[in-house]
Coordinates of C-alpha atoms and ligand atoms in Angstrom, one line a residue:
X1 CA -27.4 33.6 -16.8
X2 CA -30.0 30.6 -17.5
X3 CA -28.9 28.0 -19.9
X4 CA -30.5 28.0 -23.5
X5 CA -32.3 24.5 -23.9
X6 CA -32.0 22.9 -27.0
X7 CA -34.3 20.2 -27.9
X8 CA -33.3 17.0 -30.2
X9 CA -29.5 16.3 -30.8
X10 CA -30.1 15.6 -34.0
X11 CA -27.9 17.5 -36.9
X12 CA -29.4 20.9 -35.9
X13 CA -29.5 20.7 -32.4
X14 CA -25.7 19.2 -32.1
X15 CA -25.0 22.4 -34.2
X16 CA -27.2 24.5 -32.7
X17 CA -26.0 23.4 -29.0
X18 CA -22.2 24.0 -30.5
X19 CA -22.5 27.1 -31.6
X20 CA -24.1 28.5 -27.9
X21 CA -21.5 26.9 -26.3
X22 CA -18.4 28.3 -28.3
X23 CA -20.4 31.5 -27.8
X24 CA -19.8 31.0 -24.5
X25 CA -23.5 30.4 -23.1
X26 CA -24.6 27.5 -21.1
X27 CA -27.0 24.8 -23.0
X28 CA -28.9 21.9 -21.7
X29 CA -29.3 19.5 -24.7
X30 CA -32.6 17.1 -24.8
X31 CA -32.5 14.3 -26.7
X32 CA -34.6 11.6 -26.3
X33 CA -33.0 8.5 -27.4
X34 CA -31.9 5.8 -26.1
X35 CA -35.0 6.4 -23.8
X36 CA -37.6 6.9 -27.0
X37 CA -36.4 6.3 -30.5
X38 CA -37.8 6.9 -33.6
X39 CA -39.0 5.2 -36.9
X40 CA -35.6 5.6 -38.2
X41 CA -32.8 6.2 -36.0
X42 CA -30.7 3.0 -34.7
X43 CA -28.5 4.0 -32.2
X44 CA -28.0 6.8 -29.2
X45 CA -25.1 9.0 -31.1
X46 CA -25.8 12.4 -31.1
X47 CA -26.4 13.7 -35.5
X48 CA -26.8 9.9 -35.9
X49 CA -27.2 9.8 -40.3
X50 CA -30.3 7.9 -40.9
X51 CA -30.2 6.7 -44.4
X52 CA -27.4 7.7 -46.8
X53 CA -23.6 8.9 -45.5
X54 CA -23.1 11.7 -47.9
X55 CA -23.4 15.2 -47.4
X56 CA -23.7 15.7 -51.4
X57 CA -20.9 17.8 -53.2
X58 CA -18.0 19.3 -51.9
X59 CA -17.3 21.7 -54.8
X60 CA -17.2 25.1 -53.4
X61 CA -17.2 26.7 -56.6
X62 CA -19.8 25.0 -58.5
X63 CA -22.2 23.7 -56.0
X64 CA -24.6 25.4 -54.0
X65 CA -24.2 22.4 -51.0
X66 CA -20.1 22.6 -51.5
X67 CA -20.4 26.6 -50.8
X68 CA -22.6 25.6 -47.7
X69 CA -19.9 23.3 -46.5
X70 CA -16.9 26.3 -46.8
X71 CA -19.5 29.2 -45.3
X72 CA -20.1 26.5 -42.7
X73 CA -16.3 25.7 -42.0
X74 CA -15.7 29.4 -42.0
X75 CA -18.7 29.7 -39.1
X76 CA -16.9 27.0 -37.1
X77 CA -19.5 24.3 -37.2
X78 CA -18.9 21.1 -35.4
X79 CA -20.6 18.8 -37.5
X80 CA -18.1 20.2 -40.8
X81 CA -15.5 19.8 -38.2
X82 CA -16.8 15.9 -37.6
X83 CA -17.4 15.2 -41.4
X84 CA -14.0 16.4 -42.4
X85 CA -12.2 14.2 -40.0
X86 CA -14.1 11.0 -40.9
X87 CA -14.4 11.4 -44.4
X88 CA -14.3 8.4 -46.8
X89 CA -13.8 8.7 -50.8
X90 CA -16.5 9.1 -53.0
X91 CA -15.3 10.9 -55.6
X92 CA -16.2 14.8 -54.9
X93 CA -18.3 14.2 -52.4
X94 CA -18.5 14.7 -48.9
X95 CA -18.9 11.3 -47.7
X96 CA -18.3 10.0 -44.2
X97 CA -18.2 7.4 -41.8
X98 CA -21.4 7.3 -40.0
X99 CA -19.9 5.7 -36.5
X100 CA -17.2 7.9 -36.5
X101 CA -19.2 10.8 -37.3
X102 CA -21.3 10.7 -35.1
X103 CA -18.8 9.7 -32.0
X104 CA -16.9 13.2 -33.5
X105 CA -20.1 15.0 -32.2
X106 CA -21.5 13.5 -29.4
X107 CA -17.5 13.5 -27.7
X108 CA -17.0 17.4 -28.8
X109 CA -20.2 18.2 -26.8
X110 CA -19.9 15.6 -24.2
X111 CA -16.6 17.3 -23.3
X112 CA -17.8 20.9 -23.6
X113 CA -17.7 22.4 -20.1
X114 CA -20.4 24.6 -21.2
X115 CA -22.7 21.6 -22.3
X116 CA -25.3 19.5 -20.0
X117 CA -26.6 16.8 -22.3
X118 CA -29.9 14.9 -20.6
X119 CA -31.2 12.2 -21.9
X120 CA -34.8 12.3 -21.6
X121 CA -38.3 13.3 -23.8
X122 CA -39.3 16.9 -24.1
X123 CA -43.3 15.6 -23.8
X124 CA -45.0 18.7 -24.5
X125 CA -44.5 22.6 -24.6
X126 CA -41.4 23.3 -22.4
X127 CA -41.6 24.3 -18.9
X128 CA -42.7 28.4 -19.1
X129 CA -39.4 28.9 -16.8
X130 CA -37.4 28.1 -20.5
X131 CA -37.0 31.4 -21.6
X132 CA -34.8 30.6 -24.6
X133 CA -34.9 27.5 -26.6
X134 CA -34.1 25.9 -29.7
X135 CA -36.5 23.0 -30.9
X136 CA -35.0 20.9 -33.1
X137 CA -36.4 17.6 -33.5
X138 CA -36.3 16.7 -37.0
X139 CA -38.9 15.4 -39.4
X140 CA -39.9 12.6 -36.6
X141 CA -40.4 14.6 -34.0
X142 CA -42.3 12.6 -31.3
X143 CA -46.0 12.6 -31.1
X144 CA -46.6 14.4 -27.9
X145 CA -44.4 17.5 -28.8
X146 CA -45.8 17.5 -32.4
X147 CA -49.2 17.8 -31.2
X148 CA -48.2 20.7 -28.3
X149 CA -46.4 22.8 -31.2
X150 CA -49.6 22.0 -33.6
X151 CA -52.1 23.6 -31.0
X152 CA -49.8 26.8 -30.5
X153 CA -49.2 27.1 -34.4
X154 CA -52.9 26.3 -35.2
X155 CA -54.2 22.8 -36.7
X156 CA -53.1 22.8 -40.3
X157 CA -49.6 24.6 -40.1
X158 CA -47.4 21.4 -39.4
X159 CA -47.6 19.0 -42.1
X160 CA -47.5 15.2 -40.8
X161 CA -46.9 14.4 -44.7
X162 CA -44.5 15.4 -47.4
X163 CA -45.8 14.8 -50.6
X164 CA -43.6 16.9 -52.7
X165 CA -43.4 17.6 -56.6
X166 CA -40.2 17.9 -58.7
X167 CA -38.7 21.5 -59.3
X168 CA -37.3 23.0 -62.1
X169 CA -34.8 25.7 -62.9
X170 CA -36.7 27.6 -64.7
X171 CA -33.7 28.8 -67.5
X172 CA -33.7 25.3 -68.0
X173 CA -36.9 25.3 -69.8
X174 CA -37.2 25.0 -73.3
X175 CA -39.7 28.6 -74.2
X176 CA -39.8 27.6 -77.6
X177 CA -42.0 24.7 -77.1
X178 CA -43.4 25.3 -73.4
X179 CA -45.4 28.7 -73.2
X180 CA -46.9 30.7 -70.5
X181 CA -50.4 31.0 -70.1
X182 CA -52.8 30.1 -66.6
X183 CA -55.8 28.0 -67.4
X184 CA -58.6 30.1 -69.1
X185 CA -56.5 32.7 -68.9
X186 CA -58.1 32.8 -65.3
X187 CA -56.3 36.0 -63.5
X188 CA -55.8 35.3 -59.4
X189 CA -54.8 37.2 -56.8
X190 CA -51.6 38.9 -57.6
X191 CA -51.4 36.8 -61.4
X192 CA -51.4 37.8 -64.8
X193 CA -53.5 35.3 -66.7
X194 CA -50.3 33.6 -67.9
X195 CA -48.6 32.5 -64.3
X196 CA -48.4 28.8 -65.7
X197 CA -45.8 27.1 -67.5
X198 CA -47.3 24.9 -70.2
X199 CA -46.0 22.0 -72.1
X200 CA -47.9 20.3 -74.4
X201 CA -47.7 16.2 -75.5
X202 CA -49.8 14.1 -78.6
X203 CA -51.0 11.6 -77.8
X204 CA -48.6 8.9 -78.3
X205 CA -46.1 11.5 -76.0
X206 CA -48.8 10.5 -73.3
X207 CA -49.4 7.2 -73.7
X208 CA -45.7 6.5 -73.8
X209 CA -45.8 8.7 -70.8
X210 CA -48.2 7.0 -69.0
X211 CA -46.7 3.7 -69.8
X212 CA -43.1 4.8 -68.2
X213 CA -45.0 5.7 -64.8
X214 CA -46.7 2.8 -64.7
X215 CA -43.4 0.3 -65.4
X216 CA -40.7 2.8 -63.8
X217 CA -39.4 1.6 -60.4
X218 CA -40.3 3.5 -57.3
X219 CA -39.4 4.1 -53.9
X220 CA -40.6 0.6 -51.7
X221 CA -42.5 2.0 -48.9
X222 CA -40.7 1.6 -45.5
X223 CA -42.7 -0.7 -42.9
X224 CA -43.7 2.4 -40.6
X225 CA -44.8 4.2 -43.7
X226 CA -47.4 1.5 -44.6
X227 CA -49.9 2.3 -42.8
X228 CA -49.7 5.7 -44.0
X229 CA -52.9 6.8 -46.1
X230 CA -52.7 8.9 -49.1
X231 CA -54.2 12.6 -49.0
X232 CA -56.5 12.6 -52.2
X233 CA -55.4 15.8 -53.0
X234 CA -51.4 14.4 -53.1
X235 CA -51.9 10.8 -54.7
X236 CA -48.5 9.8 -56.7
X237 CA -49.0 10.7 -60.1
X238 CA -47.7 7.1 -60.6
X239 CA -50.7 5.8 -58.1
X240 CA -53.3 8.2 -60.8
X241 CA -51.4 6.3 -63.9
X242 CA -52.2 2.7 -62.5
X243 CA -55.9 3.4 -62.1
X244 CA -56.2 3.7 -66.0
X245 CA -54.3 5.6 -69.2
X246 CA -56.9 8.3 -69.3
X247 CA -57.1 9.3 -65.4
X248 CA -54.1 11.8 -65.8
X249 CA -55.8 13.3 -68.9
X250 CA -58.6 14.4 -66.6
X251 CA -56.4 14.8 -63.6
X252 CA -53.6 17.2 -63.3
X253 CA -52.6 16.7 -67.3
X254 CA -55.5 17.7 -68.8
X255 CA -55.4 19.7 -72.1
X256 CA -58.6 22.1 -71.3
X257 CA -58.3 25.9 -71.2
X258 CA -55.1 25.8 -72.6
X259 CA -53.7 27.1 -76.4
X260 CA -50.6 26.1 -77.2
X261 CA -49.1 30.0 -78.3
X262 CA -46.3 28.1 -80.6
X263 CA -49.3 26.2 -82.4
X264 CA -52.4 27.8 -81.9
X265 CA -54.2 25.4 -84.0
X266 CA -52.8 21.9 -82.5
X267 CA -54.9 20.7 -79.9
X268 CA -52.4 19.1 -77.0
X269 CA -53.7 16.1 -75.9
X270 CA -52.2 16.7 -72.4
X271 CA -50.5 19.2 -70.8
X272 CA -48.0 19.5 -67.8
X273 CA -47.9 22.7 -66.1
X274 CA -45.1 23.9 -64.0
X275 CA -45.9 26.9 -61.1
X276 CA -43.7 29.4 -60.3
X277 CA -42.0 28.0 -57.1
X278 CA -40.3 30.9 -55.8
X279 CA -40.4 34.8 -55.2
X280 CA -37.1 35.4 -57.7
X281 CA -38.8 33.0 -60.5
X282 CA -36.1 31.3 -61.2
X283 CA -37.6 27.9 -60.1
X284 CA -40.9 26.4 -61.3
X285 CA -42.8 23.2 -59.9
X286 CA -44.4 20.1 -61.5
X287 CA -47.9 21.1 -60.7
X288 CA -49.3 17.3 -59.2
X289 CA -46.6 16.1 -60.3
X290 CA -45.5 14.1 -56.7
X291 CA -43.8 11.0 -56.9
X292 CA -42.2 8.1 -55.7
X293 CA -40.5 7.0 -58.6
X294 CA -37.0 6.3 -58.3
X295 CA -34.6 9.4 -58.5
X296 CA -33.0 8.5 -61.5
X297 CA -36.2 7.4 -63.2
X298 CA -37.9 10.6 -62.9
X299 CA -35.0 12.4 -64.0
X300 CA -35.2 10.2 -67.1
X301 CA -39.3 10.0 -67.8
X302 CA -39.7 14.0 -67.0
X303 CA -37.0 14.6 -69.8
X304 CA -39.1 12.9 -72.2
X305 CA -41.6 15.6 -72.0
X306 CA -42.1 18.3 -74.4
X307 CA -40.3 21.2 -73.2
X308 CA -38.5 19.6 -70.7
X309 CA -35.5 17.7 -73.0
X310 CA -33.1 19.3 -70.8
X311 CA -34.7 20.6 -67.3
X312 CA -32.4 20.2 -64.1
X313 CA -34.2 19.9 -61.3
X314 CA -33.4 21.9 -57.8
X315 CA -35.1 19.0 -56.1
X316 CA -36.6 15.4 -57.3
X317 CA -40.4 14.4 -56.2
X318 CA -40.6 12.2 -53.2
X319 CA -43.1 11.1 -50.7
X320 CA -42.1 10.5 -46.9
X321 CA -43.8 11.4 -43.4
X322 CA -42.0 14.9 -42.6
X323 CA -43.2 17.1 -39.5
X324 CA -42.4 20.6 -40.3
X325 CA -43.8 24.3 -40.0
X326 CA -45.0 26.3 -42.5
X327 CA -42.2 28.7 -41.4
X328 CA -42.0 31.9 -43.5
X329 CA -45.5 32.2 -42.1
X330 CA -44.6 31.1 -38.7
X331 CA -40.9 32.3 -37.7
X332 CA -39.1 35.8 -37.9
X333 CA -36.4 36.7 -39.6
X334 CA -34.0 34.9 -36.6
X335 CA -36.2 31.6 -36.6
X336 CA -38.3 32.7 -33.6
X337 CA -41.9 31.4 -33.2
X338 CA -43.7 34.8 -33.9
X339 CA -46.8 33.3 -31.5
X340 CA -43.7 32.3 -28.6
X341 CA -40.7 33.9 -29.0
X342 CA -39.1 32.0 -26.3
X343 CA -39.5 29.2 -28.8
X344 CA -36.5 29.4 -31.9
X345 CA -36.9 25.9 -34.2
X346 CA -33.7 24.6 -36.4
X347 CA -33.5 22.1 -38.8
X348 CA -35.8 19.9 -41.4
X349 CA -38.6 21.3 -38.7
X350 CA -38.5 24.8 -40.4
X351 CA -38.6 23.4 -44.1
X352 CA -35.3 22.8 -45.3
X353 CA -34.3 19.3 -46.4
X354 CA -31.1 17.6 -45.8
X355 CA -28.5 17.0 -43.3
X356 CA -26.1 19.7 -43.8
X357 CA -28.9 22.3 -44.8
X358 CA -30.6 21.1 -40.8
X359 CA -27.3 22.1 -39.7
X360 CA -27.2 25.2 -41.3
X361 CA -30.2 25.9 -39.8
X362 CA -28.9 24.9 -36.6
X363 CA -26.1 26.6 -36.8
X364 CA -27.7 30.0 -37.6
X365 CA -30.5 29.4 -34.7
X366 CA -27.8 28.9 -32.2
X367 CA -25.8 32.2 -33.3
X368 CA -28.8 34.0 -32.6
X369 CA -30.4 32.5 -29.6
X370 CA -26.4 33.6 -28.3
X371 CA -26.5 36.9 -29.9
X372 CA -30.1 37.4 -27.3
X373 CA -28.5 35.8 -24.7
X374 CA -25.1 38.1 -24.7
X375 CA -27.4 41.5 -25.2
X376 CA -25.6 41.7 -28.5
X377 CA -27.5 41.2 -32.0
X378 CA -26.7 39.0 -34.5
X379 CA -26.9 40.3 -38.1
X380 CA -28.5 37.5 -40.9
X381 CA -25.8 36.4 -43.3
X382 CA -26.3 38.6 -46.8
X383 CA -29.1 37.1 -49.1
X384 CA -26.1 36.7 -51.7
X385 CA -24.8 33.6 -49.7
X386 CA -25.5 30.3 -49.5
X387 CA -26.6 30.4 -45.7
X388 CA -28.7 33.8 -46.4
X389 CA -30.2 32.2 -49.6
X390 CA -31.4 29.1 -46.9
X391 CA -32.4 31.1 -43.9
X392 CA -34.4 33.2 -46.2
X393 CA -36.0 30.2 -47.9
X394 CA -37.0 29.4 -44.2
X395 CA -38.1 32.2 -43.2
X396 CA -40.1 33.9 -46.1
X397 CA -38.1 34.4 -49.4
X398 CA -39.6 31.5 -51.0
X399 CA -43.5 32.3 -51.2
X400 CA -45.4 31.5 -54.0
X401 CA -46.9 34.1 -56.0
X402 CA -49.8 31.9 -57.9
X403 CA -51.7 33.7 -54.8
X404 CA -51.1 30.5 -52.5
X405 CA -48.8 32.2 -50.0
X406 CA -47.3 30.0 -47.6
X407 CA -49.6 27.1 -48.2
X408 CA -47.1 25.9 -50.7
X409 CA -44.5 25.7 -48.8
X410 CA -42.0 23.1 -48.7
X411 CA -38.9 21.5 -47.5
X412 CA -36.2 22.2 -50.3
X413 CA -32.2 21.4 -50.6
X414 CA -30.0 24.6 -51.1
X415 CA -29.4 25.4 -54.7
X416 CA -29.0 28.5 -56.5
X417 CA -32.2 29.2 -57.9
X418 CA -33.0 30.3 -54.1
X419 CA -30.3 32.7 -54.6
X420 CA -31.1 36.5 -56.2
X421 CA -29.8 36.6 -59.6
X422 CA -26.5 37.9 -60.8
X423 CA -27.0 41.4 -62.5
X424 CA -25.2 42.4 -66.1
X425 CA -23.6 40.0 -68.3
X426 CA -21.7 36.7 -67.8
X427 CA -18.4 36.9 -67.2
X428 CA -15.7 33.7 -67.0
X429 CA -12.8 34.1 -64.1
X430 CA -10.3 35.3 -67.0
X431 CA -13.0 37.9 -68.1
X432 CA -14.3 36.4 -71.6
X433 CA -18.1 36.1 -72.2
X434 CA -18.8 31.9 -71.8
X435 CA -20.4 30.3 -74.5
X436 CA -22.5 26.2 -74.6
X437 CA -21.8 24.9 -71.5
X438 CA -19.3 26.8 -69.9
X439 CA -22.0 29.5 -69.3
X440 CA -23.9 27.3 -66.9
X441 CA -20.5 27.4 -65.2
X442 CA -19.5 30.8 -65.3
X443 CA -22.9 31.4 -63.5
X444 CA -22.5 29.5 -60.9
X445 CA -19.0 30.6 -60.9
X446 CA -20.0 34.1 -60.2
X447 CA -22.8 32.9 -57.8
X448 CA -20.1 31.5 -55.3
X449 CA -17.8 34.1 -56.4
X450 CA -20.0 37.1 -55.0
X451 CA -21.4 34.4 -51.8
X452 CA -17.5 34.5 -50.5
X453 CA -17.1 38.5 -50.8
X454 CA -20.7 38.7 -49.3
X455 CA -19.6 36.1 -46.3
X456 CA -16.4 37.7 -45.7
X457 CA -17.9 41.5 -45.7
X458 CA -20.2 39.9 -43.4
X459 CA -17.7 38.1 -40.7
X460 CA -15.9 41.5 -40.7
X461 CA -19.0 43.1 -39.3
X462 CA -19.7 45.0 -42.6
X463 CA -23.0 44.2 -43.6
X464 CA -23.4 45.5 -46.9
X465 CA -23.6 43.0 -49.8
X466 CA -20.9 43.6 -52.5
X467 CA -23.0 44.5 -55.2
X468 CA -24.1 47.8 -53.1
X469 CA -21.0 48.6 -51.4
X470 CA -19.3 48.5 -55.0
X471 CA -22.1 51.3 -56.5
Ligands
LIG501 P1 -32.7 14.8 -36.7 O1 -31.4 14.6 -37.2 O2 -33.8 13.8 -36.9 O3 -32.6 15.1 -35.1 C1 -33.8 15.3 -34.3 C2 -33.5 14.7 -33.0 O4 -34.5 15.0 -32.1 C3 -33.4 13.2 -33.0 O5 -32.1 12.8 -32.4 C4 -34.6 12.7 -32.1 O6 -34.3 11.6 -31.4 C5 -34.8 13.9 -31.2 N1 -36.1 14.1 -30.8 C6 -37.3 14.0 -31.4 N2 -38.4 14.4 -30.6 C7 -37.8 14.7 -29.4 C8 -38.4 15.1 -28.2 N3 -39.7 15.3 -28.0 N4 -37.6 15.3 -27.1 C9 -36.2 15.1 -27.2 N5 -35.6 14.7 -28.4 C10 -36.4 14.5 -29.5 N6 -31.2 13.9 -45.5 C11 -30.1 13.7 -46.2 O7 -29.3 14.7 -46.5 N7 -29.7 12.5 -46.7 C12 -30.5 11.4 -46.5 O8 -30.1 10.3 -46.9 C13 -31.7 11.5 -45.7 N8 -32.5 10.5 -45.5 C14 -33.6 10.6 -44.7 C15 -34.4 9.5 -44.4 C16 -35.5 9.6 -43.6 C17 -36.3 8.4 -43.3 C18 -35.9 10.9 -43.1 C19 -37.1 11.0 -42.2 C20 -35.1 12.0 -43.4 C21 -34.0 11.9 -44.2 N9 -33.2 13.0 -44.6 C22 -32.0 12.8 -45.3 C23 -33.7 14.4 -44.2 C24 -33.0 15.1 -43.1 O9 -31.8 15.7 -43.6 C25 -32.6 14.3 -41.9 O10 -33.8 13.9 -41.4 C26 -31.8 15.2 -40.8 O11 -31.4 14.3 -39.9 C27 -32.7 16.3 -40.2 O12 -31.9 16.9 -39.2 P2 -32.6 17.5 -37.9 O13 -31.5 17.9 -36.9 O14 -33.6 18.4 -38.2 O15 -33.4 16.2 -37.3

């Protein structure tokens, strides 16, 4: 049979290509560099790392990356099998050594007899005589692709820009000074008048407020992102701050519209307002809220609001060109172009964000383009796991219900407010009910608890999550 062709050896396609191959079906492998480079890789590896050398946490148990990691081991995946060897310490985190990382891959795929890697640009649509291929060509995808796949998808569905808002986890919230109520009480499609998060500040709150974004560090633009305009509609909130203390007030803090239900006769003087983020409402975004403050400084400035003394946040605001579809519009449920079948995409392309969540991705999209490719099908991994609770992020679990759809989409790290909730009570590993902060644990606990029942039911061939083989 014709090889799959898979485009970009980045993270996903290395994965992607892998995956085929162990399958036992032929790929061709495109990647572009040395010939083309981008903005930010540096060398001609195969998954060359382009800023930091971690892959986050390691801890199965409590993290929602570490549970990624074991599903992913368990899968096979080359580019686990690559970080594991060249790991270095960083406490419980998977850290590696970039060379050697990357020299795991590129060998373990050089060597594959099942593996043709060509070094050249994919410059437009592929040839119609491609019946099966995997584009995966990162968030830098060159121009004259980006432009082909924005005329099949229609103008509009891949974003050039990634100006992205802080989330929250919604139990993290403090109700009994945040309330919900939409401005005016205004109803939209699909709301209830009260589909807004609300957390009100006096005025020396704000000015304080305002003062912090003005002085707090930020991220230093990168040369090749100078020249990059702001979007009115997406300008920093830090950018809004500098043109004077009262722009935010009329901007995307204003007060108007809005009683606060704890005090119904104290006028806030601003307001921040989080949107429900995801289908499950478990997460909830800073509405205008994107940033380029520092990491660490917006965790510490967004806890000073109102409401917010303890929010943990699924993902921090940031602001960085990214080239990716609005997929759970876009793709199926196996990451097919619903326009171009032929066409499957992997990695930060469809909206995830992160090295070992594009690899995920990868992984998944080369499982299935093998699964078509053998006349077999490949089942989705369960919801309940940490790859389900991704792909299904991708691929349509994650629209908004403020009525936006799709529109809001955006590229988001694993975590486990993309994972359905655990049903009944909370329960500790020796059976007890946690109390303080050992409940947090339990939860998560019991989230990676039911993911490795789910995964296993799954590699078996049984499909049926745990929870519904148990009633
Ligand atoms: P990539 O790893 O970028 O792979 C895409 C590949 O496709 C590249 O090798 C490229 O050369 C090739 N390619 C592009 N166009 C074509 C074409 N037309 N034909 C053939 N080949 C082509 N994530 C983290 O977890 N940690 C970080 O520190 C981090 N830092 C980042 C910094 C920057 C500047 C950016 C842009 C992203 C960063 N990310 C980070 C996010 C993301 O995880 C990485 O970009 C990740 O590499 C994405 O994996 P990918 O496989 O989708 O794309």
């Amino acid at each position: 049979p014709a090889p799959v062709h898979v485009i970009g050896g980045g993270l996903a396609g290395s994965e992607a290509a892998w995956q085929l191959a162990q399958a036992g079906v032929r790929v061709v492998l495109h990647e572009m560099r040395p010939q083309r480079s981008t903005e930010a890789h540096q060398t001609d590896s195969l998954a060359e790392l382009v800023c930091s050398n971690s892959f986050r946490s390691d801890d199965a148990e409590q993290n929602a990356v570490g549970l990624l990691h074991q599903e992913m081991r368990a899968l096979g995946s080359l580019i686990m099998r690559s970080a594991d060897a060249n790991q270095v310490p960083a406490g419980g985190a998977l850290a590696v050594d970039r060379d050697g990382f990357a020299a795991a891959v590129s060998a373990a795929l050089e060597e594959h007899p099942l593996v043709e890697i060509r070094r050249e640009e994919v410059a437009g649509l592929p040839p119609a005589e491609w019946d099966s291929v995997i584009v995966a060509t990162g968030p830098l995808t060159s121009d004259p692709l980006a432009e082909a796949i924005a005329k099949l998808t229609g103008e509009g569905e891949l974003a050039f820009f990634d100006a992205i808002a802080p989330i929250v986890h919604a139990e993290t919230i403090d109700m009994s000074v945040a309330w919900r109520q939409s401005r005016y009480d205004k109803v939209g499609p699909g709301g209830t008048g009260a589909d807004y998060l609300n957390c009100p500040m006096t005025r020396e709150q704000y000015e304080a407020f305002v003062a912090g974004l003005v002085a707090g560090e930020k991220v230093s633009f990168k040369q090749w992102e100078a020249s990059t305009p702001y979007f009115d509609g997406c300008l920093p909130i830090e950018v809004m701050a500098e043109r004077g203390p009262e722009t935010l007030r009329h901007g995307p803090m204003k007060p108007m519209g809005l009683t606060n239900a704890h005090k119904p006769d104290e006028k806030p003087y601003a307001v921040v307002q989080l949107r429900q983020d995801n289908a499950l409402g478990t997460l909830f975004n800073m509405v205008g809220f994107q940033t380029k403050l520092r990491h660490a400084e917006q965790v510490r400035l967004f806890r000073t609001i109102p409401g917010l003394e303890r929010a943990e946040f699924a993902r921090l605001g940031g602001l960085h060109r990214n080239t990716y579809l609005n997929s759970p519009k876009l793709l199926d449920r196996s990451l097919r172009l619903k326009a171009e079948p032929r066409l499957r995409f992997a990695g930060q392309m469809t909206g995830c964000e992160g090295y070992v969540e594009s690899a995920a991705i990868g992984l998944l999209a080369g499982r299935f383009a093998a699964g078509d490719r053998l006349g077999g099908c490949v089942a989705a991994p369960p919801a309940t796991t940490a790859l389900g609770a991704l792909l299904g992020h991708v691929t349509g679990g994650h629209l908004s219900v403020e009525g936006e759809g799709p529109k809001s989409y955006q590229p988001m790290n694993v975590n486990f407010g993309l994972f359905p909730p655990i049903e009944g009570p909370l329960r500790a590993p020796d059976g007890s009910r946690p109390r303080g902060a050992a409940k947090a644990q339990a939860k998560k606990r019991m989230f990676t608890d039911r993911a490795r029942v789910d995964l296993a039911r799954w590699l078996s061939g049984d499909t049926t999550p745990a929870a519904e083989a148990a009633e």
